Amino acid sequence: MNIIGPDYLVFGVDDIAACTEYLTAFGLKAVDVSDKGGLFEALDGTGIIVRRKDDPGLPAPLPTATMLRQQVYGVRDASDIAAIEAELGKDRKVHRLADGSIETTDDLGFALKFQVTKRRKLEMPAEKINAPGAPAQRKPNELGVWQDMPAKPRTLSHTVLFVPDLDRIAKFYCERLGFVITDVLKGSGPFLRPKACDDHHALFFIGTPEYMKGIEHLAFHMGGPTEFMLAGSRLVKAGYESFWGPGRHIFGSNWFWYFNSPLGTHFEYDADMDKHDGNWVAREAPAGPETAQVFLFQHRDKWFPSG
Amino acid sequence: MELCQLSDLQDGEARGFCVPGFLHKVIVVRRHGQAFAYLDACPHYTGGTPMAWKKDAYLNGEGTHLACHSHGALFDIETGRCVLGPCLGQSLQDVPVHVTKHGGIEIAALASSEEEA
Ligand code: FES
Ligand SMILES: [Fe+2]
């Protein structure tokens, strides 16, 4: 089962216009978007799909405040879809669509879809830095930053869910779908990566009461810390609401900056996440401010030390 | 301290104000000709976190409730009580305001001591 990671997250919302404004400001590109919603994609084609909450084409809503309606995972090829269909078909309905993708639900009722991934292969350099003692990464006269330098989300990175039964959900993703636990924040929950993904996490669970069930946040990978800081600063300057960050997480090592959204979840910019393979041994730490970040800053307006 | 004129707000409109002495912004919302005010501090996470998704965007899309745009909690505009979402049953902290005879919305007193910066 070669699951690569989330292709799309699907939301049912009550204000398409507000979501269109927000997702565009976040740096996603509207593709076929009308007053009924549509796809907002990152540079590799992964992204967010919004529909009106009463759109009959959406899976049923959860009975909570969450607007998340479906998580769409991309897999390598049709044989992976067949393997997932065979495995999950043992104890639940799996619905095959005309395009070969399949829809079902996980053990806690979150709607899932699996498709041969629609993501496009990205060929872009990472942020380049110069440091004494190491070969310069930028050529002579190549600039590191300029005010209007592009800073677009490259790919959908991960999803974080509030779940009422941590053991059950972790078991489902690991035993039935081949995810691996990379680290655990005790008191919150486990970080997971699917087998065909080497990112530290594509999924993280936070244990909560049933009435909170839903999505805590989703994240997009940026090209490096500079693009990450630029994109976040631009959102703040445009009047959007920063929730937490900028800072750098410990588990995963990724830079983080979270923003509120009209989709009822945080949108995170992240950058420079750790990669792992089968040799990694999961760590454990108690959840709290000290284990959640190595440092945390808060945005302030531009300033200049003049007389 | 006067925040704005009641007539500056359309019915069903909300606005956030930075008020000296308050750690959080103060949300003022007009409903049926009356002004209601709460701290911009969602009770879901400890300490209270900001609720708008953009400056002054405090209502849900349908305009029926104050909303926290972190996880979609909905609050009754007239009581501040959470009716759906992660802080179900909890309430926004009420900020006492009154409308002056000149139509200004005024914070009655810097009452809440925990809000003193
Ligand atoms: S922080 Fe407000 S609903 Fe979660
Ligand atoms: Fe994250």
Short mmCIF file of C-alpha atoms and ligand atoms in Angstrom, two decimals:
data_model
loop_
_atom_site.label_atom_id
_atom_site.label_comp_id
_atom_site.label_asym_id
_atom_site.label_seq_id
_atom_site.Cartn_x
_atom_site.Cartn_y
_atom_site.Cartn_z
CA MET A 1 0.00 0.00 0.00
CA ASN A 2 2.00 2.91 -1.26
CA ILE A 3 0.16 5.88 0.20
CA ILE A 4 2.09 9.05 -0.62
CA GLY A 5 0.21 11.64 1.41
CA PRO A 6 -2.81 13.92 1.25
CA ASP A 7 -3.76 15.04 -2.30
CA TYR A 8 -6.75 17.13 -1.21
CA LEU A 9 -8.71 18.05 1.89
CA VAL A 10 -12.40 18.67 1.18
CA PHE A 11 -14.47 21.18 3.16
CA GLY A 12 -18.18 22.05 3.25
CA VAL A 13 -18.42 25.77 4.07
CA ASP A 14 -21.05 28.46 4.53
CA ASP A 15 -19.20 31.26 2.72
CA ILE A 16 -17.52 30.37 -0.59
CA ALA A 17 -16.54 33.99 -1.27
CA ALA A 18 -14.70 34.33 2.05
CA CYS A 19 -12.92 31.00 1.50
CA THR A 20 -11.94 32.02 -2.03
CA GLU A 21 -10.46 35.27 -0.73
CA TYR A 22 -8.62 33.50 2.07
CA LEU A 23 -7.22 30.57 0.11
CA THR A 24 -6.00 32.89 -2.64
CA ALA A 25 -4.34 35.17 -0.08
CA PHE A 26 -2.73 32.08 1.47
CA GLY A 27 -1.04 31.53 -1.89
CA LEU A 28 -3.12 28.76 -3.44
CA LYS A 29 -4.30 28.96 -7.04
CA ALA A 30 -8.02 28.78 -7.83
CA VAL A 31 -8.75 26.09 -10.41
CA ASP A 32 -12.29 25.91 -11.83
CA VAL A 33 -13.72 27.85 -8.91
CA SER A 34 -17.29 29.17 -9.09
CA ASP A 35 -19.89 30.22 -6.52
CA LYS A 36 -20.24 26.47 -5.85
CA GLY A 37 -16.58 26.26 -4.83
CA GLY A 38 -13.73 24.35 -6.44
CA LEU A 39 -10.08 23.40 -6.06
CA PHE A 40 -7.34 25.65 -4.68
CA GLU A 41 -4.00 24.15 -5.47
CA ALA A 42 -0.40 24.40 -4.33
CA LEU A 43 2.42 24.37 -6.88
CA ASP A 44 2.33 20.57 -7.23
CA GLY A 45 -1.46 20.36 -7.70
CA THR A 46 -2.34 19.13 -4.20
CA GLY A 47 -4.66 21.41 -2.26
CA ILE A 48 -8.01 22.31 -0.76
CA ILE A 49 -11.44 21.65 -2.25
CA VAL A 50 -14.31 23.79 -0.93
CA ARG A 51 -18.00 23.19 -1.60
CA ARG A 52 -21.15 24.66 -0.13
CA LYS A 53 -21.95 22.77 3.05
CA ASP A 54 -25.29 21.55 1.60
CA ASP A 55 -23.65 20.31 -1.63
CA PRO A 56 -25.21 16.86 -2.22
CA GLY A 57 -21.91 15.61 -3.69
CA LEU A 58 -20.14 15.84 -0.32
CA PRO A 59 -19.85 13.01 2.21
CA ALA A 60 -22.10 13.59 5.25
CA PRO A 61 -20.82 16.11 7.83
CA LEU A 62 -19.61 15.02 11.27
CA PRO A 63 -22.04 16.10 14.02
CA THR A 64 -19.50 18.66 15.33
CA ALA A 65 -18.43 22.16 14.29
CA THR A 66 -15.78 20.86 11.89
CA MET A 67 -16.17 21.72 8.20
CA LEU A 68 -13.84 18.92 7.05
CA ARG A 69 -15.80 16.53 4.85
CA GLN A 70 -13.20 14.23 3.30
CA GLN A 71 -9.48 13.49 3.23
CA VAL A 72 -8.23 12.42 -0.19
CA TYR A 73 -5.00 10.41 -0.12
CA GLY A 74 -2.82 9.95 -3.18
CA VAL A 75 -1.30 6.51 -3.84
CA ARG A 76 1.30 5.39 -6.38
CA ASP A 77 -0.79 3.30 -8.76
CA ALA A 78 -3.95 1.27 -9.31
CA SER A 79 -2.55 -1.79 -7.51
CA ASP A 80 -2.37 0.25 -4.30
CA ILE A 81 -6.04 1.18 -4.66
CA ALA A 82 -6.88 -2.50 -5.17
CA ALA A 83 -4.90 -3.47 -2.06
CA ILE A 84 -6.65 -0.83 0.07
CA GLU A 85 -10.02 -1.88 -1.34
CA ALA A 86 -9.36 -5.53 -0.47
CA GLU A 87 -8.13 -4.71 3.04
CA LEU A 88 -10.82 -2.24 4.07
CA GLY A 89 -13.54 -4.17 2.22
CA LYS A 90 -13.21 -6.86 4.91
CA ASP A 91 -15.18 -4.89 7.47
CA ARG A 92 -16.71 -1.82 5.81
CA LYS A 93 -18.32 -0.55 2.63
CA VAL A 94 -15.80 0.60 0.06
CA HIS A 95 -17.31 2.44 -2.87
CA ARG A 96 -15.48 2.43 -6.20
CA LEU A 97 -15.95 5.50 -8.39
CA ALA A 98 -15.90 5.62 -12.19
CA ASP A 99 -12.39 7.09 -12.24
CA GLY A 100 -11.00 4.12 -10.30
CA SER A 101 -10.72 5.91 -6.95
CA ILE A 102 -12.37 4.50 -3.81
CA GLU A 103 -14.31 6.10 -0.96
CA THR A 104 -14.84 4.78 2.56
CA THR A 105 -14.58 5.88 6.19
CA ASP A 106 -12.00 5.26 8.89
CA ASP A 107 -12.74 3.63 12.26
CA LEU A 108 -13.98 6.90 13.77
CA GLY A 109 -16.18 8.01 10.89
CA PHE A 110 -13.84 10.40 9.05
CA ALA A 111 -14.56 10.16 5.29
CA LEU A 112 -11.62 8.97 3.18
CA LYS A 113 -10.87 8.73 -0.49
CA PHE A 114 -7.91 7.08 -2.17
CA GLN A 115 -6.85 7.94 -5.71
CA VAL A 116 -3.81 7.47 -7.90
CA THR A 117 -2.07 10.67 -6.91
CA LYS A 118 -2.81 13.74 -9.00
CA ARG A 119 0.27 15.58 -7.75
CA ARG A 120 2.74 16.86 -10.33
CA LYS A 121 6.44 16.27 -9.85
CA LEU A 122 8.07 19.45 -8.55
CA GLU A 123 11.49 20.43 -9.79
CA MET A 124 12.47 23.50 -7.80
CA PRO A 125 15.54 24.29 -5.72
CA ALA A 126 15.29 24.44 -1.93
CA GLU A 127 16.21 27.71 -0.26
CA LYS A 128 19.96 28.19 -0.68
CA ILE A 129 22.09 29.45 2.17
CA ASN A 130 25.70 30.53 2.57
CA ALA A 131 27.64 29.62 5.70
CA PRO A 132 31.32 29.88 6.66
CA GLY A 133 33.03 26.52 6.45
CA ALA A 134 30.72 25.15 3.79
CA PRO A 135 30.64 25.72 0.04
CA ALA A 136 28.44 28.72 -0.80
CA GLN A 137 25.07 27.59 -2.09
CA ARG A 138 24.37 30.83 -3.93
CA LYS A 139 26.61 31.98 -6.76
CA PRO A 140 28.41 35.34 -6.52
CA ASN A 141 25.87 38.16 -7.02
CA GLU A 142 22.91 35.82 -6.47
CA LEU A 143 20.59 37.48 -3.93
CA GLY A 144 19.02 35.67 -0.98
CA VAL A 145 15.88 37.75 -0.59
CA TRP A 146 13.92 40.60 -2.10
CA GLN A 147 10.66 42.13 -0.98
CA ASP A 148 8.36 40.70 -3.62
CA MET A 149 10.10 37.36 -4.03
CA PRO A 150 7.66 34.52 -4.76
CA ALA A 151 6.61 32.49 -1.70
CA LYS A 152 3.93 30.01 -2.71
CA PRO A 153 2.94 26.81 -0.89
CA ARG A 154 4.62 23.92 -2.69
CA THR A 155 2.60 20.94 -1.52
CA LEU A 156 -0.02 19.88 1.02
CA SER A 157 2.03 18.59 3.93
CA HIS A 158 -0.07 17.21 6.77
CA THR A 159 -3.40 17.00 8.55
CA VAL A 160 -4.02 17.09 12.30
CA LEU A 161 -7.24 15.64 13.67
CA PHE A 162 -9.07 15.82 16.99
CA VAL A 163 -10.05 12.22 17.69
CA PRO A 164 -12.04 10.66 20.53
CA ASP A 165 -10.11 7.34 20.54
CA LEU A 166 -6.37 7.60 19.96
CA ASP A 167 -5.53 3.92 20.25
CA ARG A 168 -8.25 2.86 17.86
CA ILE A 169 -7.42 5.43 15.19
CA ALA A 170 -3.65 4.87 15.37
CA LYS A 171 -4.21 1.12 15.10
CA PHE A 172 -6.43 1.62 12.06
CA TYR A 173 -3.92 3.72 10.15
CA CYS A 174 -0.92 1.59 11.12
CA GLU A 175 -2.36 -1.92 10.90
CA ARG A 176 -4.79 -1.48 8.03
CA LEU A 177 -3.12 1.19 5.91
CA GLY A 178 0.58 0.72 6.69
CA PHE A 179 1.29 4.08 8.35
CA VAL A 180 4.28 4.28 10.75
CA ILE A 181 4.41 6.18 14.06
CA THR A 182 7.45 8.48 13.99
CA ASP A 183 7.10 10.16 17.41
CA VAL A 184 4.57 10.53 20.23
CA LEU A 185 3.64 13.60 22.25
CA LYS A 186 2.11 11.99 25.32
CA GLY A 187 -1.06 13.78 26.33
CA SER A 188 -1.66 14.84 22.71
CA GLY A 189 -0.95 11.87 20.45
CA PRO A 190 1.16 10.20 17.74
CA PHE A 191 2.76 11.56 14.56
CA LEU A 192 2.35 9.27 11.55
CA ARG A 193 3.78 8.97 8.09
CA PRO A 194 2.42 6.74 5.34
CA LYS A 195 4.81 4.17 3.88
CA ALA A 196 5.52 5.97 0.61
CA CYS A 197 6.19 9.29 2.35
CA ASP A 198 9.49 10.13 4.07
CA ASP A 199 8.25 13.31 5.79
CA HIS A 200 8.27 13.17 9.60
CA HIS A 201 4.50 13.40 9.59
CA ALA A 202 1.60 13.54 7.16
CA LEU A 203 -0.87 12.96 9.98
CA PHE A 204 -1.02 13.77 13.69
CA PHE A 205 -3.75 12.96 16.17
CA ILE A 206 -4.84 14.83 19.28
CA GLY A 207 -7.04 12.96 21.74
CA THR A 208 -10.20 14.92 22.64
CA PRO A 209 -13.80 14.33 23.70
CA GLU A 210 -16.22 13.18 20.99
CA TYR A 211 -17.85 16.61 20.61
CA MET A 212 -14.54 18.10 19.40
CA LYS A 213 -14.01 15.54 16.64
CA GLY A 214 -12.70 17.25 13.52
CA ILE A 215 -9.65 18.93 12.07
CA GLU A 216 -7.24 20.98 14.22
CA HIS A 217 -5.05 22.15 11.35
CA LEU A 218 -3.62 21.43 7.96
CA ALA A 219 -0.23 22.49 6.64
CA PHE A 220 1.54 23.31 3.40
CA HIS A 221 5.29 22.98 2.84
CA MET A 222 7.17 26.12 1.78
CA GLY A 223 10.51 26.22 -0.05
CA GLY A 224 12.51 27.23 3.03
CA PRO A 225 12.50 29.48 6.10
CA THR A 226 12.70 32.69 4.07
CA GLU A 227 9.70 31.92 1.85
CA PHE A 228 7.90 30.74 4.96
CA MET A 229 8.55 34.02 6.82
CA LEU A 230 7.63 36.09 3.80
CA ALA A 231 4.34 34.29 3.19
CA GLY A 232 3.32 34.58 6.85
CA SER A 233 4.32 38.26 7.06
CA ARG A 234 2.25 38.99 3.97
CA LEU A 235 -0.82 37.36 5.50
CA VAL A 236 -0.43 39.37 8.71
CA LYS A 237 0.06 42.59 6.78
CA ALA A 238 -3.12 41.91 4.81
CA GLY A 239 -5.09 41.66 8.08
CA TYR A 240 -5.35 37.88 8.52
CA GLU A 241 -5.20 36.46 12.05
CA SER A 242 -2.03 34.76 13.22
CA PHE A 243 -2.74 32.03 15.77
CA TRP A 244 0.67 30.59 16.74
CA GLY A 245 4.11 31.29 15.35
CA PRO A 246 6.43 31.81 13.71
CA GLY A 247 8.46 29.21 15.55
CA ARG A 248 10.16 25.88 15.04
CA HIS A 249 8.77 22.57 16.24
CA ILE A 250 10.99 19.97 17.90
CA PHE A 251 9.36 16.76 16.62
CA GLY A 252 9.67 17.07 12.85
CA SER A 253 12.02 20.10 13.12
CA ASN A 254 9.64 22.05 10.88
CA TRP A 255 9.18 25.79 11.11
CA PHE A 256 5.53 26.54 11.88
CA TRP A 257 3.17 29.49 11.56
CA TYR A 258 -0.55 28.93 12.08
CA PHE A 259 -3.41 31.18 10.96
CA ASN A 260 -7.15 31.14 11.61
CA SER A 261 -9.36 30.58 8.57
CA PRO A 262 -12.98 30.77 7.42
CA LEU A 263 -12.78 26.98 6.92
CA GLY A 264 -12.91 26.46 10.68
CA THR A 265 -9.37 25.14 10.96
CA HIS A 266 -5.85 26.50 11.21
CA PHE A 267 -3.81 26.79 8.05
CA GLU A 268 -0.12 26.29 8.71
CA TYR A 269 2.89 27.26 6.64
CA ASP A 270 5.72 24.86 7.38
CA ALA A 271 9.27 24.55 6.14
CA ASP A 272 12.26 22.24 6.40
CA MET A 273 10.71 19.14 7.98
CA ASP A 274 12.83 16.09 8.91
CA LYS A 275 12.83 13.01 6.69
CA HIS A 276 12.75 9.49 8.10
CA ASP A 277 13.15 5.91 6.99
CA GLY A 278 12.58 2.50 8.53
CA ASN A 279 15.63 2.83 10.80
CA TRP A 280 14.07 5.60 12.85
CA VAL A 281 13.02 4.76 16.41
CA ALA A 282 10.03 6.77 17.63
CA ARG A 283 10.67 9.20 20.49
CA GLU A 284 8.26 10.08 23.25
CA ALA A 285 7.85 13.32 25.18
CA PRO A 286 5.11 14.81 27.33
CA ALA A 287 3.09 17.39 25.35
CA GLY A 288 3.64 20.97 26.49
CA PRO A 289 5.23 24.30 25.55
CA GLU A 290 8.78 23.00 26.08
CA THR A 291 8.37 19.97 23.83
CA ALA A 292 6.27 21.70 21.17
CA GLN A 293 8.84 24.23 20.00
CA VAL A 294 12.53 25.14 20.22
CA PHE A 295 11.61 28.81 20.00
CA LEU A 296 8.58 31.00 19.35
CA PHE A 297 8.32 34.51 18.00
CA GLN A 298 5.50 36.90 17.38
CA HIS A 299 5.17 39.18 14.38
CA ARG A 300 5.68 42.91 14.78
CA ASP A 301 5.39 45.72 12.27
CA LYS A 302 8.46 46.84 10.35
CA TRP A 303 10.61 49.27 12.34
CA PHE A 304 13.86 51.19 11.93
CA PRO A 305 16.20 52.44 14.66
CA SER A 306 16.32 56.08 13.68
CA GLY A 307 16.76 59.18 15.87
CA MET B 1 -13.83 54.74 27.10
CA GLU B 2 -15.84 55.12 23.89
CA LEU B 3 -15.16 52.49 21.21
CA CYS B 4 -17.33 53.73 18.35
CA GLN B 5 -20.82 54.94 17.57
CA LEU B 6 -23.63 52.40 17.58
CA SER B 7 -24.51 53.79 14.13
CA ASP B 8 -21.00 52.88 12.86
CA LEU B 9 -22.09 49.25 13.00
CA GLN B 10 -24.72 47.71 10.74
CA ASP B 11 -27.12 45.40 12.49
CA GLY B 12 -25.36 42.03 12.69
CA GLU B 13 -21.90 43.55 12.21
CA ALA B 14 -18.94 42.99 14.54
CA ARG B 15 -15.70 44.86 15.07
CA GLY B 16 -12.61 44.28 17.19
CA PHE B 17 -10.98 47.01 19.28
CA CYS B 18 -7.62 47.22 21.03
CA VAL B 19 -8.43 48.76 24.40
CA PRO B 20 -5.70 50.00 26.74
CA GLY B 21 -5.56 47.76 29.80
CA PHE B 22 -6.95 44.73 28.01
CA LEU B 23 -4.71 41.84 26.93
CA HIS B 24 -7.19 40.70 24.32
CA LYS B 25 -9.11 42.74 21.79
CA VAL B 26 -12.73 43.57 22.63
CA ILE B 27 -15.34 42.42 20.11
CA VAL B 28 -18.38 44.63 19.78
CA VAL B 29 -21.33 43.23 17.85
CA ARG B 30 -24.61 44.97 17.07
CA ARG B 31 -27.76 42.88 17.05
CA HIS B 32 -31.40 44.10 16.96
CA GLY B 33 -30.19 47.63 17.65
CA GLN B 34 -28.30 46.59 20.81
CA ALA B 35 -24.55 46.37 21.39
CA PHE B 36 -22.93 43.28 22.93
CA ALA B 37 -19.25 43.03 23.79
CA TYR B 38 -16.93 40.14 24.59
CA LEU B 39 -13.22 39.50 24.91
CA ASP B 40 -11.69 38.24 21.68
CA ALA B 41 -10.56 35.13 23.52
CA CYS B 42 -11.97 31.74 22.59
CA PRO B 43 -12.28 29.60 25.75
CA HIS B 44 -11.24 26.38 23.93
CA TYR B 45 -7.50 26.69 24.65
CA THR B 46 -6.02 27.94 27.92
CA GLY B 47 -5.58 31.68 28.08
CA GLY B 48 -8.04 32.40 25.29
CA THR B 49 -7.04 32.81 21.64
CA PRO B 50 -8.11 35.27 18.93
CA MET B 51 -11.22 34.31 17.01
CA ALA B 52 -11.41 36.25 13.72
CA TRP B 53 -10.07 34.89 10.44
CA LYS B 54 -9.36 38.41 9.25
CA LYS B 55 -9.55 41.82 10.91
CA ASP B 56 -13.14 42.23 12.20
CA ALA B 57 -14.31 38.91 10.64
CA TYR B 58 -15.88 37.47 13.80
CA LEU B 59 -19.17 36.09 12.49
CA ASN B 60 -19.87 32.75 10.81
CA GLY B 61 -20.61 32.88 7.08
CA GLU B 62 -24.36 33.05 7.63
CA GLY B 63 -24.00 35.90 10.12
CA THR B 64 -26.05 34.07 12.76
CA HIS B 65 -23.33 33.58 15.40
CA LEU B 66 -20.01 34.84 16.65
CA ALA B 67 -17.52 32.23 15.52
CA CYS B 68 -14.04 31.14 16.48
CA HIS B 69 -12.20 30.62 13.21
CA SER B 70 -9.71 28.26 14.82
CA HIS B 71 -12.04 25.24 14.96
CA GLY B 72 -15.43 26.67 14.05
CA ALA B 73 -16.99 27.09 17.51
CA LEU B 74 -20.25 29.04 17.34
CA PHE B 75 -21.35 31.44 20.08
CA ASP B 76 -24.76 32.94 20.71
CA ILE B 77 -24.45 36.67 19.95
CA GLU B 78 -26.63 37.80 22.84
CA THR B 79 -25.26 35.55 25.60
CA GLY B 80 -21.76 34.60 24.42
CA ARG B 81 -22.50 30.94 25.10
CA CYS B 82 -20.87 28.34 22.86
CA VAL B 83 -23.61 26.30 21.19
CA LEU B 84 -21.44 24.11 18.92
CA GLY B 85 -17.75 23.31 18.86
CA PRO B 86 -14.81 22.45 21.10
CA CYS B 87 -15.84 24.83 23.89
CA LEU B 88 -19.44 23.61 24.01
CA GLY B 89 -21.17 24.91 27.14
CA GLN B 90 -18.45 27.47 27.91
CA SER B 91 -18.93 31.18 27.31
CA LEU B 92 -17.04 34.15 25.98
CA GLN B 93 -16.10 36.61 28.69
CA ASP B 94 -18.63 39.38 28.62
CA VAL B 95 -17.39 43.00 28.59
CA PRO B 96 -19.96 45.42 30.03
CA VAL B 97 -20.79 48.20 27.56
CA HIS B 98 -23.56 50.76 27.34
CA VAL B 99 -24.76 53.22 24.72
CA THR B 100 -24.35 56.86 25.77
CA LYS B 101 -26.96 59.51 25.10
CA HIS B 102 -24.87 60.61 22.11
CA GLY B 103 -25.06 57.09 20.66
CA GLY B 104 -21.53 56.06 21.57
CA ILE B 105 -20.67 52.51 22.65
CA GLU B 106 -18.75 52.87 25.86
CA ILE B 107 -16.95 50.32 28.00
CA ALA B 108 -18.70 50.61 31.34
CA ALA B 109 -15.60 50.07 33.45
CA LEU B 110 -12.25 48.40 33.20
CA ALA B 111 -13.86 45.83 35.40
CA SER B 112 -12.03 42.60 34.75
CA SER B 113 -8.83 42.62 36.75
CA GLU B 114 -7.36 39.60 34.95
CA GLU B 115 -7.49 41.71 31.84
CA GLU B 116 -5.33 44.48 33.27
CA ALA B 117 -2.20 44.38 31.13
S1 FES C 1 -9.61 27.75 19.67
FE1 FES C 1 -11.63 28.49 19.32
S2 FES C 1 -12.68 26.72 18.66
FE2 FES C 1 -10.70 25.98 19.10
FE FE C 2 1.48 21.12 11.79
#
